[in-house]
C-alpha positions in Angstrom: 37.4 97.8 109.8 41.0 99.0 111.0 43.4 99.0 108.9 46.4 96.6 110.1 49.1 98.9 111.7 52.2 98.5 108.9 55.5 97.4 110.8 58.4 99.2 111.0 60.7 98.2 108.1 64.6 97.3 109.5 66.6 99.7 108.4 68.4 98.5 105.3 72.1 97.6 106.2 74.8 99.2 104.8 77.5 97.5 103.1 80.3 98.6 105.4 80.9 95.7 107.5 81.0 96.4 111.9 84.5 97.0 112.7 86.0 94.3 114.5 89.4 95.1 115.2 90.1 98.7 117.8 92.2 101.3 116.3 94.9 100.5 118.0 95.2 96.9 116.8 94.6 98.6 113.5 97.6 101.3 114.3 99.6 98.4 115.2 99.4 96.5 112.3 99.6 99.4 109.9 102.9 100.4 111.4 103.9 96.6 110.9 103.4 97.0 107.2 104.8 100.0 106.4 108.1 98.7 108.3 108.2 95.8 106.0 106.7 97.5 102.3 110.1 97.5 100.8 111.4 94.5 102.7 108.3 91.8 102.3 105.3 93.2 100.2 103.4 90.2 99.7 103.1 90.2 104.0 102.2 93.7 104.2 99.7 93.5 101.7 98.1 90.8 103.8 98.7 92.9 106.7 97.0 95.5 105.0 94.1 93.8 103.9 93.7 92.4 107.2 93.1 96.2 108.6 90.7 97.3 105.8 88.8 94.2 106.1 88.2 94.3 110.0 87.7 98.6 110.3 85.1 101.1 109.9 85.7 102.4 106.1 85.2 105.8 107.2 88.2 105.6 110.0 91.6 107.2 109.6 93.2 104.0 109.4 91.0 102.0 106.6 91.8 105.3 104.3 95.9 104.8 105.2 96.1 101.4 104.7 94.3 101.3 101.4 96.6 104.3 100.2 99.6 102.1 100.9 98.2 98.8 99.4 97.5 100.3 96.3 100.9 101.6 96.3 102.6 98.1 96.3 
């Protein structure tokens, strides 16, 4: 009898979502939050969240804009 060849699992995904947005739309909107942090938090948090929702969590820019969400 042969044995039944065992398939190749998938590799298991990781949590960290594929970044959608480039670094420079990233860039862009960081800068755009950081202008307006003292001016209109509530946007910039937005802003913010935008960026670490849409970028690799490992990028320079994810690790920025969570550093200046959590101070607001």
């Amino acid at each position: 009898k042969e044995e039944p060849k065992k398939e190749a699992k998938p590799a298991p995904e990781k949590k960290a979502k594929k970044a959608t947005m480039s670094e420079d739309e990233a860039k862009k909107l960081y800068m755009e939050a950081k202008a307006m942090e003292d001016s209109d938090p509530e946007t910039a948090k937005k802003l913010l969240q935008k960026i670490i929702n849409s970028v690799d969590p490992e990028s320079k820019r994810y690790k920025k804009a969570k550093e200046l969400l959590e101070k607001l």
